[in-house]
Protein backbone atom coordinates (compact mmCIF):
# COMPACT_ATOMS: atom_id res chain seq x y z
CA UNK A 1 0.00 0.00 0.00
CA UNK A 2 2.88 2.40 0.75
CA UNK A 3 4.04 2.30 -2.88
CA UNK A 4 0.52 3.09 -4.07
CA UNK A 5 0.24 5.99 -1.62
CA UNK A 6 3.51 7.50 -2.82
CA UNK A 7 2.52 7.14 -6.48
CA UNK A 8 -0.78 8.93 -5.88
CA UNK A 9 0.85 11.80 -4.02
CA UNK A 10 3.54 12.13 -6.72
CA UNK A 11 0.84 12.20 -9.41
CA UNK A 12 -0.92 15.20 -7.84
CA UNK A 13 2.26 16.95 -6.67
CA UNK A 14 2.45 20.51 -7.96
CA UNK A 15 -1.25 20.64 -8.89
CA UNK A 16 -4.06 22.46 -7.11
CA UNK A 17 -5.16 19.07 -5.81
CA UNK A 18 -1.91 18.20 -4.01
CA UNK A 19 -3.00 19.17 -0.49
CA UNK A 20 -6.36 17.42 -0.84
CA UNK A 21 -4.70 14.30 -2.25
CA UNK A 22 -2.48 14.00 0.82
CA UNK A 23 -5.49 14.36 3.14
CA UNK A 24 -7.60 11.85 1.21
CA UNK A 25 -4.80 9.29 1.11
CA UNK A 26 -4.46 9.60 4.89
CA UNK A 27 -8.23 9.13 5.40
CA UNK A 28 -8.32 6.14 3.05
CA UNK A 29 -5.34 4.57 4.82
CA UNK A 30 -7.12 4.88 8.16
CA UNK A 31 -10.19 3.13 6.73
CA UNK A 32 -7.99 0.33 5.41
CA UNK A 33 -6.35 -0.09 8.81
CA UNK A 34 -9.48 -0.13 10.96
CA UNK A 35 -11.53 -2.21 8.46
CA UNK A 36 -14.43 0.21 8.90
CA UNK A 37 -15.03 3.56 7.20
CA UNK A 38 -13.73 7.10 7.38
CA UNK A 39 -15.34 10.32 6.19
CA UNK A 40 -13.79 13.18 4.28
CA UNK A 41 -14.86 16.80 4.44
CA UNK A 42 -17.04 18.16 1.64
CA UNK A 43 -15.34 17.73 -1.73
CA UNK A 44 -15.64 19.45 -5.09
CA UNK A 45 -16.41 17.25 -8.13
CA UNK A 46 -12.71 17.21 -9.01
CA UNK A 47 -11.82 16.11 -5.48
CA UNK A 48 -14.51 13.42 -5.65
CA UNK A 49 -12.79 12.07 -8.75
CA UNK A 50 -9.54 12.04 -6.78
CA UNK A 51 -11.20 10.07 -3.97
CA UNK A 52 -12.38 7.44 -6.48
CA UNK A 53 -8.86 7.15 -7.96
CA UNK A 54 -7.38 6.77 -4.47
CA UNK A 55 -9.87 4.07 -3.41
CA UNK A 56 -9.23 2.09 -6.61
CA UNK A 57 -5.47 2.46 -6.30
CA UNK A 58 -5.12 1.41 -2.67
CA UNK A 59 -7.29 -1.70 -2.94
CA UNK A 60 -9.59 -3.25 -0.31
CA UNK A 61 -11.64 -0.04 -0.37
CA UNK A 62 -14.71 1.36 -2.01
CA UNK A 63 -15.89 4.93 -1.80
CA UNK A 64 -19.43 6.30 -1.53
CA UNK A 65 -20.52 9.94 -1.78
CA UNK A 66 -23.35 12.00 -0.28
CA UNK A 67 -24.06 15.72 -0.41
CA UNK A 68 -27.28 15.71 1.61
CA UNK A 69 -29.74 15.82 -1.30
CA UNK A 70 -30.13 14.56 -4.86
CA UNK A 71 -28.11 16.67 -7.27
CA UNK A 72 -25.73 18.16 -4.70
CA UNK A 73 -22.41 19.25 -6.17
CA UNK A 74 -20.22 19.23 -3.08
CA UNK A 75 -20.23 15.85 -1.34
CA UNK A 76 -18.52 13.97 1.47
CA UNK A 77 -16.68 10.78 0.66
CA UNK A 78 -16.90 7.66 2.81
CA UNK A 79 -13.96 5.33 2.28
CA UNK A 80 -15.28 1.89 3.27
CA UNK A 81 -13.18 -1.23 3.78
CA UNK A 82 -14.46 -4.27 1.90
CA UNK A 83 -15.03 -6.03 5.25
CA UNK A 84 -17.32 -3.27 6.51
CA UNK A 85 -20.92 -4.53 6.34
CA UNK A 86 -22.78 -1.51 7.69
CA UNK A 87 -23.95 1.73 6.11
CA UNK A 88 -21.77 4.82 6.56
CA UNK A 89 -23.28 7.79 8.37
CA UNK A 90 -22.24 10.87 6.40
CA UNK A 91 -22.95 13.23 9.34
CA UNK A 92 -24.66 15.83 7.15
CA UNK A 93 -27.27 18.37 8.27
CA UNK A 94 -28.83 21.57 6.96
CA UNK A 95 -29.29 24.96 8.55
CA UNK A 96 -31.59 27.71 7.26
CA UNK A 97 -30.61 31.39 7.38
CA UNK A 98 -33.52 33.81 6.83
CA UNK A 99 -33.61 37.56 6.15
CA UNK A 100 -36.02 40.19 4.85
CA UNK A 101 -35.68 39.91 1.08
CA UNK A 102 -37.43 43.24 0.50
CA UNK A 103 -34.63 45.16 2.17
CA UNK A 104 -31.57 42.97 1.61
CA UNK A 105 -30.48 41.40 -1.64
CA UNK A 106 -28.18 38.57 -0.72
CA UNK A 107 -26.81 35.74 -2.80
CA UNK A 108 -24.58 32.69 -2.62
CA UNK A 109 -21.38 34.74 -2.44
CA UNK A 110 -22.69 36.87 0.45
CA UNK A 111 -23.69 33.78 2.43
CA UNK A 112 -20.39 32.02 1.83
CA UNK A 113 -18.42 35.16 2.72
CA UNK A 114 -20.18 35.46 6.06
CA UNK A 115 -19.57 31.78 6.81
CA UNK A 116 -15.85 31.97 6.09
CA UNK A 117 -15.78 35.23 8.08
CA UNK A 118 -16.74 33.16 11.12
CA UNK A 119 -13.57 31.14 10.66
CA UNK A 120 -15.38 28.13 9.17
CA UNK A 121 -13.39 26.42 6.42
CA UNK A 122 -15.04 25.90 3.02
CA UNK A 123 -14.45 22.16 3.42
CA UNK A 124 -16.92 22.08 6.33
CA UNK A 125 -19.77 23.36 4.17
CA UNK A 126 -21.56 21.64 1.32
CA UNK A 127 -23.90 23.28 -1.18
CA UNK A 128 -25.55 26.60 -0.39
CA UNK A 129 -29.06 26.99 -1.82
CA UNK A 130 -29.81 30.71 -1.83
CA UNK A 131 -33.19 32.31 -2.62
CA UNK A 132 -34.57 35.84 -2.29
CA UNK A 133 -35.06 35.71 1.47
CA UNK A 134 -33.34 32.63 2.81
CA UNK A 135 -30.48 30.21 2.25
CA UNK A 136 -30.25 26.53 3.07
CA UNK A 137 -26.71 25.63 4.04
CA UNK A 138 -25.48 22.03 4.00
CA UNK A 139 -23.03 21.49 6.85
CA UNK A 140 -21.03 18.95 8.80
CA UNK A 141 -23.25 17.93 11.73
CA UNK A 142 -20.52 18.84 14.18
CA UNK A 143 -20.87 22.48 13.10
CA UNK A 144 -24.66 22.72 13.52
CA UNK A 145 -24.86 24.38 16.93
CA UNK A 146 -22.08 26.80 16.01
CA UNK A 147 -24.00 27.94 12.93
CA UNK A 148 -27.22 28.58 14.85
CA UNK A 149 -25.40 30.51 17.58
CA UNK A 150 -23.04 32.56 15.42
CA UNK A 151 -24.49 33.10 11.94
CA UNK A 152 -26.55 36.15 12.87
CA UNK A 153 -25.52 38.51 10.08
CA UNK A 154 -24.90 38.24 6.34
CA UNK A 155 -23.45 41.38 4.81
CA UNK A 156 -25.25 44.21 6.60
CA UNK A 157 -28.45 42.20 7.07
CA UNK A 158 -29.44 40.50 10.29
CA UNK A 159 -30.40 36.87 9.81
CA UNK A 160 -32.11 34.19 11.84
CA UNK A 161 -30.45 30.79 11.59
CA UNK A 162 -32.47 27.73 12.51
CA UNK A 163 -32.64 23.94 12.20
CA UNK A 164 -34.01 22.62 8.91
CA UNK A 165 -34.70 19.20 7.40
CA UNK A 166 -32.70 17.66 4.56
CA UNK A 167 -35.86 15.89 3.38
CA UNK A 168 -37.39 19.28 2.55
CA UNK A 169 -34.74 20.05 -0.09
CA UNK A 170 -36.06 19.36 -3.57
CA UNK A 171 -33.79 17.42 -5.94
CA UNK A 172 -31.69 19.77 -8.04
CA UNK A 173 -32.96 20.09 -11.58
CA UNK A 174 -30.78 21.35 -14.40
CA UNK A 175 -31.89 22.80 -17.71
CA UNK A 176 -30.14 21.38 -20.75
CA UNK A 177 -29.58 22.99 -24.12
CA UNK A 178 -27.94 21.16 -27.02
CA UNK A 179 -25.76 23.30 -29.25
CA UNK A 180 -24.46 22.27 -32.66
CA UNK A 181 -21.66 24.52 -33.85
CA UNK A 182 -18.56 24.64 -36.00
CA UNK A 183 -15.29 25.96 -34.61
CA UNK A 184 -11.95 26.84 -36.12
CA UNK A 185 -10.14 24.57 -33.65
CA UNK A 186 -10.69 22.58 -30.49
CA UNK A 187 -8.95 25.20 -28.36
CA UNK A 188 -10.68 25.82 -25.04
CA UNK A 189 -11.48 29.44 -25.88
CA UNK A 190 -13.14 28.42 -29.17
CA UNK A 191 -15.32 25.79 -27.50
CA UNK A 192 -16.20 28.09 -24.59
CA UNK A 193 -17.15 30.88 -26.99
CA UNK A 194 -19.44 28.57 -29.00
CA UNK A 195 -21.06 27.00 -25.95
CA UNK A 196 -21.47 30.04 -23.72
CA UNK A 197 -22.50 32.42 -26.50
CA UNK A 198 -19.65 34.96 -26.45
CA UNK A 199 -16.71 36.10 -28.55
CA UNK A 200 -13.51 34.10 -28.49
CA UNK A 201 -11.63 37.09 -27.05
CA UNK A 202 -14.17 37.35 -24.20
CA UNK A 203 -13.79 33.60 -23.51
CA UNK A 204 -10.01 34.01 -23.45
CA UNK A 205 -10.35 36.88 -20.97
CA UNK A 206 -12.51 34.74 -18.68
CA UNK A 207 -9.94 31.95 -18.86
CA UNK A 208 -7.11 34.37 -18.04
CA UNK A 209 -9.12 35.55 -15.03
CA UNK A 210 -9.30 31.90 -13.85
CA UNK A 211 -13.10 31.87 -14.11
CA UNK A 212 -13.13 28.71 -16.24
CA UNK A 213 -12.52 25.12 -15.21
CA UNK A 214 -11.80 22.11 -17.38
CA UNK A 215 -12.87 18.81 -15.82
CA UNK A 216 -13.20 20.63 -12.46
CA UNK A 217 -9.64 22.04 -12.51
CA UNK A 218 -8.81 25.69 -13.12
CA UNK A 219 -7.98 26.17 -16.79
CA UNK A 220 -4.65 27.97 -17.20
CA UNK A 221 -4.42 28.35 -20.98
CA UNK A 222 -6.88 29.41 -23.68
CA UNK A 223 -5.03 27.23 -26.20
CA UNK A 224 -5.55 24.02 -24.24
CA UNK A 225 -7.11 21.43 -26.56
CA UNK A 226 -10.36 19.81 -25.46
CA UNK A 227 -11.78 16.45 -26.49
CA UNK A 228 -15.07 14.60 -26.47
CA UNK A 229 -16.23 13.99 -22.91
CA UNK A 230 -14.51 17.05 -21.46
CA UNK A 231 -16.50 19.42 -19.26
CA UNK A 232 -15.97 23.19 -19.18
CA UNK A 233 -17.56 25.30 -16.46
CA UNK A 234 -17.57 29.09 -16.32
CA UNK A 235 -18.38 31.06 -13.20
CA UNK A 236 -21.91 32.42 -13.45
CA UNK A 237 -22.68 30.68 -16.75
CA UNK A 238 -23.06 27.01 -15.89
CA UNK A 239 -21.45 23.89 -17.30
CA UNK A 240 -20.67 22.79 -20.86
CA UNK A 241 -20.05 19.21 -21.95
CA UNK A 242 -18.30 18.40 -25.22
CA UNK A 243 -20.70 15.62 -26.18
CA UNK A 244 -19.41 14.80 -29.65
CA UNK A 245 -16.91 15.94 -32.27
CA UNK A 246 -18.83 15.40 -35.49
CA UNK A 247 -16.10 15.87 -38.07
CA UNK A 248 -14.69 18.46 -40.44
CA UNK A 249 -16.65 20.64 -42.82
CA UNK A 250 -15.67 21.34 -46.44
CA UNK A 251 -14.29 24.68 -45.29
CA UNK A 252 -12.02 22.99 -42.75
CA UNK A 253 -13.99 23.88 -39.63
CA UNK A 254 -14.72 21.29 -36.92
CA UNK A 255 -18.27 20.32 -36.05
CA UNK A 256 -19.13 19.82 -32.38
CA UNK A 257 -22.19 18.87 -30.36
CA UNK A 258 -22.20 20.65 -27.01
CA UNK A 259 -24.53 20.19 -24.04
CA UNK A 260 -24.95 23.25 -21.86
CA UNK A 261 -26.32 22.83 -18.36
CA UNK A 262 -27.80 25.83 -16.51
PDB file of N, CA, C and O in Angstrom, residues 181-201 203-204 207 222-224 226 232 240 253 256 258:
ATOM      1  N   UNK A 181     -22.443  23.377 -33.361  1.00  0.00           N
ATOM      2  CA  UNK A 181     -21.664  24.520 -33.847  1.00  0.00           C
ATOM      3  C   UNK A 181     -20.455  24.019 -34.633  1.00  0.00           C
ATOM      4  O   UNK A 181     -20.107  22.829 -34.582  1.00  0.00           O
ATOM      5  N   UNK A 182     -19.854  24.939 -35.369  1.00  0.00           N
ATOM      6  CA  UNK A 182     -18.563  24.642 -36.001  1.00  0.00           C
ATOM      7  C   UNK A 182     -17.548  25.619 -35.440  1.00  0.00           C
ATOM      8  O   UNK A 182     -17.851  26.799 -35.215  1.00  0.00           O
ATOM      9  N   UNK A 183     -16.353  25.134 -35.190  1.00  0.00           N
ATOM     10  CA  UNK A 183     -15.290  25.955 -34.610  1.00  0.00           C
ATOM     11  C   UNK A 183     -14.032  25.829 -35.445  1.00  0.00           C
ATOM     12  O   UNK A 183     -13.835  24.846 -36.168  1.00  0.00           O
ATOM     13  N   UNK A 184     -13.186  26.854 -35.351  1.00  0.00           N
ATOM     14  CA  UNK A 184     -11.946  26.841 -36.118  1.00  0.00           C
ATOM     15  C   UNK A 184     -10.966  25.800 -35.584  1.00  0.00           C
ATOM     16  O   UNK A 184     -10.172  25.228 -36.333  1.00  0.00           O
ATOM     17  N   UNK A 185     -11.025  25.547 -34.288  1.00  0.00           N
ATOM     18  CA  UNK A 185     -10.143  24.567 -33.654  1.00  0.00           C
ATOM     19  C   UNK A 185     -10.789  24.085 -32.370  1.00  0.00           C
ATOM     20  O   UNK A 185     -11.815  24.615 -31.940  1.00  0.00           O
ATOM     21  N   UNK A 186     -10.175  23.103 -31.743  1.00  0.00           N
ATOM     22  CA  UNK A 186     -10.690  22.575 -30.489  1.00  0.00           C
ATOM     23  C   UNK A 186     -10.015  23.228 -29.279  1.00  0.00           C
ATOM     24  O   UNK A 186      -9.990  22.669 -28.191  1.00  0.00           O
ATOM     25  N   UNK A 187      -9.497  24.427 -29.489  1.00  0.00           N
ATOM     26  CA  UNK A 187      -8.954  25.198 -28.364  1.00  0.00           C
ATOM     27  C   UNK A 187     -10.069  25.488 -27.355  1.00  0.00           C
ATOM     28  O   UNK A 187     -11.238  25.635 -27.722  1.00  0.00           O
ATOM     29  N   UNK A 188      -9.692  25.586 -26.102  1.00  0.00           N
ATOM     30  CA  UNK A 188     -10.677  25.818 -25.043  1.00  0.00           C
ATOM     31  C   UNK A 188     -11.442  27.111 -25.249  1.00  0.00           C
ATOM     32  O   UNK A 188     -12.655  27.174 -25.010  1.00  0.00           O
ATOM     33  N   UNK A 189     -10.764  28.177 -25.703  1.00  0.00           N
ATOM     34  CA  UNK A 189     -11.478  29.443 -25.879  1.00  0.00           C
ATOM     35  C   UNK A 189     -12.492  29.359 -27.018  1.00  0.00           C
ATOM     36  O   UNK A 189     -13.566  29.965 -26.951  1.00  0.00           O
ATOM     37  N   UNK A 190     -12.187  28.579 -28.059  1.00  0.00           N
ATOM     38  CA  UNK A 190     -13.136  28.421 -29.166  1.00  0.00           C
ATOM     39  C   UNK A 190     -14.384  27.665 -28.721  1.00  0.00           C
ATOM     40  O   UNK A 190     -15.519  28.053 -29.042  1.00  0.00           O
ATOM     41  N   UNK A 191     -14.184  26.592 -27.971  1.00  0.00           N
ATOM     42  CA  UNK A 191     -15.318  25.792 -27.498  1.00  0.00           C
ATOM     43  C   UNK A 191     -16.150  26.585 -26.500  1.00  0.00           C
ATOM     44  O   UNK A 191     -17.382  26.589 -26.547  1.00  0.00           O
ATOM     45  N   UNK A 192     -15.481  27.287 -25.582  1.00  0.00           N
ATOM     46  CA  UNK A 192     -16.203  28.088 -24.589  1.00  0.00           C
ATOM     47  C   UNK A 192     -17.022  29.178 -25.264  1.00  0.00           C
ATOM     48  O   UNK A 192     -18.170  29.443 -24.879  1.00  0.00           O
ATOM     49  N   UNK A 193     -16.449  29.824 -26.276  1.00  0.00           N
ATOM     50  CA  UNK A 193     -17.155  30.879 -26.994  1.00  0.00           C
ATOM     51  C   UNK A 193     -18.413  30.333 -27.665  1.00  0.00           C
ATOM     52  O   UNK A 193     -19.490  30.931 -27.575  1.00  0.00           O
ATOM     53  N   UNK A 194     -18.288  29.166 -28.313  1.00  0.00           N
ATOM     54  CA  UNK A 194     -19.439  28.570 -28.999  1.00  0.00           C
ATOM     55  C   UNK A 194     -20.511  28.123 -28.012  1.00  0.00           C
ATOM     56  O   UNK A 194     -21.712  28.302 -28.257  1.00  0.00           O
ATOM     57  N   UNK A 195     -20.091  27.550 -26.900  1.00  0.00           N
ATOM     58  CA  UNK A 195     -21.056  27.001 -25.952  1.00  0.00           C
ATOM     59  C   UNK A 195     -21.701  28.023 -25.050  1.00  0.00           C
ATOM     60  O   UNK A 195     -22.882  27.901 -24.701  1.00  0.00           O
ATOM     61  N   UNK A 196     -20.940  29.057 -24.656  1.00  0.00           N
ATOM     62  CA  UNK A 196     -21.469  30.041 -23.715  1.00  0.00           C
ATOM     63  C   UNK A 196     -21.984  31.302 -24.411  1.00  0.00           C
ATOM     64  O   UNK A 196     -22.404  32.250 -23.756  1.00  0.00           O
ATOM     65  N   UNK A 197     -21.926  31.319 -25.750  1.00  0.00           N
ATOM     66  CA  UNK A 197     -22.499  32.425 -26.505  1.00  0.00           C
ATOM     67  C   UNK A 197     -21.764  33.734 -26.335  1.00  0.00           C
ATOM     68  O   UNK A 197     -22.363  34.738 -25.952  1.00  0.00           O
ATOM     69  N   UNK A 198     -20.454  33.745 -26.587  1.00  0.00           N
ATOM     70  CA  UNK A 198     -19.654  34.959 -26.448  1.00  0.00           C
ATOM     71  C   UNK A 198     -18.547  34.956 -27.499  1.00  0.00           C
ATOM     72  O   UNK A 198     -18.347  33.961 -28.204  1.00  0.00           O
ATOM     73  N   UNK A 199     -17.836  36.045 -27.614  1.00  0.00           N
ATOM     74  CA  UNK A 199     -16.714  36.095 -28.549  1.00  0.00           C
ATOM     75  C   UNK A 199     -15.549  35.274 -28.011  1.00  0.00           C
ATOM     76  O   UNK A 199     -15.445  35.031 -26.804  1.00  0.00           O
ATOM     77  N   UNK A 200     -14.673  34.876 -28.918  1.00  0.00           N
ATOM     78  CA  UNK A 200     -13.509  34.101 -28.494  1.00  0.00           C
ATOM     79  C   UNK A 200     -12.603  34.932 -27.589  1.00  0.00           C
ATOM     80  O   UNK A 200     -12.025  34.415 -26.628  1.00  0.00           O
ATOM     81  N   UNK A 201     -12.487  36.235 -27.884  1.00  0.00           N
ATOM     82  CA  UNK A 201     -11.631  37.086 -27.047  1.00  0.00           C
ATOM     83  C   UNK A 201     -12.199  37.207 -25.632  1.00  0.00           C
ATOM     84  O   UNK A 201     -11.451  37.219 -24.650  1.00  0.00           O
ATOM     85  N   UNK A 203     -14.049  34.899 -24.144  1.00  0.00           N
ATOM     86  CA  UNK A 203     -13.795  33.597 -23.513  1.00  0.00           C
ATOM     87  C   UNK A 203     -12.353  33.520 -23.023  1.00  0.00           C
ATOM     88  O   UNK A 203     -12.076  33.032 -21.919  1.00  0.00           O
ATOM     89  N   UNK A 204     -11.422  34.026 -23.842  1.00  0.00           N
ATOM     90  CA  UNK A 204     -10.005  34.012 -23.451  1.00  0.00           C
ATOM     91  C   UNK A 204      -9.772  34.873 -22.214  1.00  0.00           C
ATOM     92  O   UNK A 204      -8.978  34.513 -21.326  1.00  0.00           O
ATOM     93  N   UNK A 207     -10.920  32.999 -19.196  1.00  0.00           N
ATOM     94  CA  UNK A 207      -9.945  31.954 -18.858  1.00  0.00           C
ATOM     95  C   UNK A 207      -8.734  32.567 -18.154  1.00  0.00           C
ATOM     96  O   UNK A 207      -8.251  32.045 -17.147  1.00  0.00           O
ATOM     97  N   UNK A 222      -5.805  29.376 -22.689  1.00  0.00           N
ATOM     98  CA  UNK A 222      -6.881  29.409 -23.685  1.00  0.00           C
ATOM     99  C   UNK A 222      -6.634  28.433 -24.824  1.00  0.00           C
ATOM    100  O   UNK A 222      -7.569  27.983 -25.482  1.00  0.00           O
ATOM    101  N   UNK A 223      -5.370  28.098 -25.063  1.00  0.00           N
ATOM    102  CA  UNK A 223      -5.029  27.233 -26.195  1.00  0.00           C
ATOM    103  C   UNK A 223      -5.114  25.746 -25.872  1.00  0.00           C
ATOM    104  O   UNK A 223      -4.879  24.907 -26.740  1.00  0.00           O
ATOM    105  N   UNK A 224      -5.457  25.428 -24.635  1.00  0.00           N
ATOM    106  CA  UNK A 224      -5.553  24.022 -24.236  1.00  0.00           C
ATOM    107  C   UNK A 224      -6.583  23.305 -25.116  1.00  0.00           C
ATOM    108  O   UNK A 224      -7.695  23.785 -25.305  1.00  0.00           O
ATOM    109  N   UNK A 226      -9.343  20.629 -26.137  1.00  0.00           N
ATOM    110  CA  UNK A 226     -10.357  19.813 -25.463  1.00  0.00           C
ATOM    111  C   UNK A 226     -10.739  18.647 -26.364  1.00  0.00           C
ATOM    112  O   UNK A 226     -10.466  18.645 -27.561  1.00  0.00           O
ATOM    113  N   UNK A 232     -16.404  21.830 -19.488  1.00  0.00           N
ATOM    114  CA  UNK A 232     -15.971  23.187 -19.178  1.00  0.00           C
ATOM    115  C   UNK A 232     -17.032  23.846 -18.301  1.00  0.00           C
ATOM    116  O   UNK A 232     -18.225  23.713 -18.576  1.00  0.00           O
ATOM    117  N   UNK A 240     -20.615  23.119 -19.438  1.00  0.00           N
ATOM    118  CA  UNK A 240     -20.667  22.791 -20.855  1.00  0.00           C
ATOM    119  C   UNK A 240     -19.953  21.464 -21.094  1.00  0.00           C
ATOM    120  O   UNK A 240     -18.785  21.314 -20.740  1.00  0.00           O
ATOM    121  N   UNK A 253     -13.587  23.662 -41.008  1.00  0.00           N
ATOM    122  CA  UNK A 253     -13.985  23.881 -39.625  1.00  0.00           C
ATOM    123  C   UNK A 253     -14.395  22.552 -38.984  1.00  0.00           C
ATOM    124  O   UNK A 253     -14.672  21.573 -39.689  1.00  0.00           O
ATOM    125  N   UNK A 256     -19.044  20.327 -33.752  1.00  0.00           N
ATOM    126  CA  UNK A 256     -19.127  19.819 -32.381  1.00  0.00           C
ATOM    127  C   UNK A 256     -20.583  19.824 -31.922  1.00  0.00           C
ATOM    128  O   UNK A 256     -21.382  20.652 -32.365  1.00  0.00           O
ATOM    129  N   UNK A 258     -22.442  20.231 -28.380  1.00  0.00           N
ATOM    130  CA  UNK A 258     -22.199  20.646 -27.008  1.00  0.00           C
ATOM    131  C   UNK A 258     -23.492  20.553 -26.216  1.00  0.00           C
ATOM    132  O   UNK A 258     -24.581  20.806 -26.744  1.00  0.00           O
TER     133      UNK A 258
END
